[in-house]
C-alpha atoms as a printed R data frame, in Angstrom:
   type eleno elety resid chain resno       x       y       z
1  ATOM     1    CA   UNK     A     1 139.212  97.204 138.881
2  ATOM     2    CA   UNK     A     2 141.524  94.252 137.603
3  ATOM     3    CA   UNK     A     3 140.949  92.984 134.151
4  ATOM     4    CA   UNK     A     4 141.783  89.904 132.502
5  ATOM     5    CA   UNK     A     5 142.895  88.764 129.158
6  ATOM     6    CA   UNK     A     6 144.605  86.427 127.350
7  ATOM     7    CA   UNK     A     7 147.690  87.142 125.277
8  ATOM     8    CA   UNK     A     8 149.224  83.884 124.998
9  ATOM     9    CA   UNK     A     9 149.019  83.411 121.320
10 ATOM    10    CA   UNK     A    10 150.162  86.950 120.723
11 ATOM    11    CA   UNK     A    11 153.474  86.650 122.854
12 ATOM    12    CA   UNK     A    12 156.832  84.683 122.307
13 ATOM    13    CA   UNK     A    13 156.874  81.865 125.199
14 ATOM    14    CA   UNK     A    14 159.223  83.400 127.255
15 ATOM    15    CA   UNK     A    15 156.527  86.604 127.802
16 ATOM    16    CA   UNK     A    16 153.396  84.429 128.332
17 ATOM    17    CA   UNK     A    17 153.474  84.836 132.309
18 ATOM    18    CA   UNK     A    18 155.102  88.245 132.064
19 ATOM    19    CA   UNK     A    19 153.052  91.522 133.687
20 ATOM    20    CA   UNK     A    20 152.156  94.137 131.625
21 ATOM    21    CA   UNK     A    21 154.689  96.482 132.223
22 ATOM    22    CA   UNK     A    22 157.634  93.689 131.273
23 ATOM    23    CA   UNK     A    23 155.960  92.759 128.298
24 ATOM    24    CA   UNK     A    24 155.446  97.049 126.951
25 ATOM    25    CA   UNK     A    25 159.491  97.191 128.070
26 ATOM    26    CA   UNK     A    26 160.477  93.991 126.293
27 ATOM    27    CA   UNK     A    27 161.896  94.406 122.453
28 ATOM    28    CA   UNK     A    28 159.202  93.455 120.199
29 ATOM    29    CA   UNK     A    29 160.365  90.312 119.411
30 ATOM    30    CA   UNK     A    30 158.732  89.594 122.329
31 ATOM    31    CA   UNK     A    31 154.964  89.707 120.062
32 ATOM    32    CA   UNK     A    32 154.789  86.192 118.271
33 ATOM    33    CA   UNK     A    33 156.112  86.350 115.108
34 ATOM    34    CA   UNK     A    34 158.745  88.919 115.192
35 ATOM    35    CA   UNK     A    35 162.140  87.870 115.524
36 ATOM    36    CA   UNK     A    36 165.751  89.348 116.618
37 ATOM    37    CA   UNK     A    37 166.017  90.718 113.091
38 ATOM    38    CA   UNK     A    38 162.774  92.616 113.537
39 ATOM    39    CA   UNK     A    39 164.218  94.495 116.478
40 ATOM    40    CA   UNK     A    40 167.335  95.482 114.605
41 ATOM    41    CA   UNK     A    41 165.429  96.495 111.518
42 ATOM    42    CA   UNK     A    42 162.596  98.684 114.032
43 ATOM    43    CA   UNK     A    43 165.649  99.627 116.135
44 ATOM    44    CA   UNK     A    44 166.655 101.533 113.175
45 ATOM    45    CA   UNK     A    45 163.335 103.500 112.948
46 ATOM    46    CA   UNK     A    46 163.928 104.148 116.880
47 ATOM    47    CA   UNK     A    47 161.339 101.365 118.012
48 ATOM    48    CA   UNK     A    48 163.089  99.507 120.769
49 ATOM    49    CA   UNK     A    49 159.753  98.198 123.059
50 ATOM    50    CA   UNK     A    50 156.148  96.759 122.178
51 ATOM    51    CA   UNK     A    51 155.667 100.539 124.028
52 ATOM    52    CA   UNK     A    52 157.428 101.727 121.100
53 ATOM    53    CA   UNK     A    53 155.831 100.128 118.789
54 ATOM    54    CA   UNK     A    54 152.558 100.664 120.023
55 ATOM    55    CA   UNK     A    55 153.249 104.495 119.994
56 ATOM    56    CA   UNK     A    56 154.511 104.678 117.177
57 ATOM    57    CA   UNK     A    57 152.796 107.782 115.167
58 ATOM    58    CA   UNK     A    58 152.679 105.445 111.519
59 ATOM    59    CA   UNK     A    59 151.481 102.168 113.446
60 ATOM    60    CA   UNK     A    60 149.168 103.685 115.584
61 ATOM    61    CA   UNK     A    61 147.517 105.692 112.443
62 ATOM    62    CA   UNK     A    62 147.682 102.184 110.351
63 ATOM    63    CA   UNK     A    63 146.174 100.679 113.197
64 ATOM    64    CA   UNK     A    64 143.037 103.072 113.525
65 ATOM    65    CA   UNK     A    65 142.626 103.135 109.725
66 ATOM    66    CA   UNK     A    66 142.745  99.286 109.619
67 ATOM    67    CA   UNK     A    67 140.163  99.426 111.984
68 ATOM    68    CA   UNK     A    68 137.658 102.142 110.357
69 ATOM    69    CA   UNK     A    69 137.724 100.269 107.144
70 ATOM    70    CA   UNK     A    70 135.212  97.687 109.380
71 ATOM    71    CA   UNK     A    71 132.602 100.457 109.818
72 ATOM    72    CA   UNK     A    72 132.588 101.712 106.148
73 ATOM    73    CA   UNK     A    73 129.901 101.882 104.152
């Protein structure tokens, strides 16, 4: 089943057109917003990929508790 959907806001210019796989293999400076210093700085912390990021333990928790605080209460 193919799905579709639309990152273009979300990505730096040059990633816009890129698959999926490029994009999670890219540094993150490749999400709008994050620059060359961001990838040194998360290089640091071993985050060298949007993959990376993504999986990362700390985001990922952030991420879900972000999310819960929605559906509370």
């Amino acid at each position: 089943m193919a799905i579709s959907i639309e990152l273009g806001k979300k990505l730096d210019k040059a990633y816009e057109n890129k698959s999926l796989d490029e994009v999670l293999a890219a540094p993150p400076s490749a999400l709008a917003g994050l620059t060359e210093k961001h990838d040194e700085m998360l290089a640091s912390m071993g985050i060298n990929t949007v993959r990376d990021l993504g999986s990362n333990k700390f985001f990922a928790t952030a991420g879900v508790l972000v999310a819960l605080s929605g559906h509370v209460g």
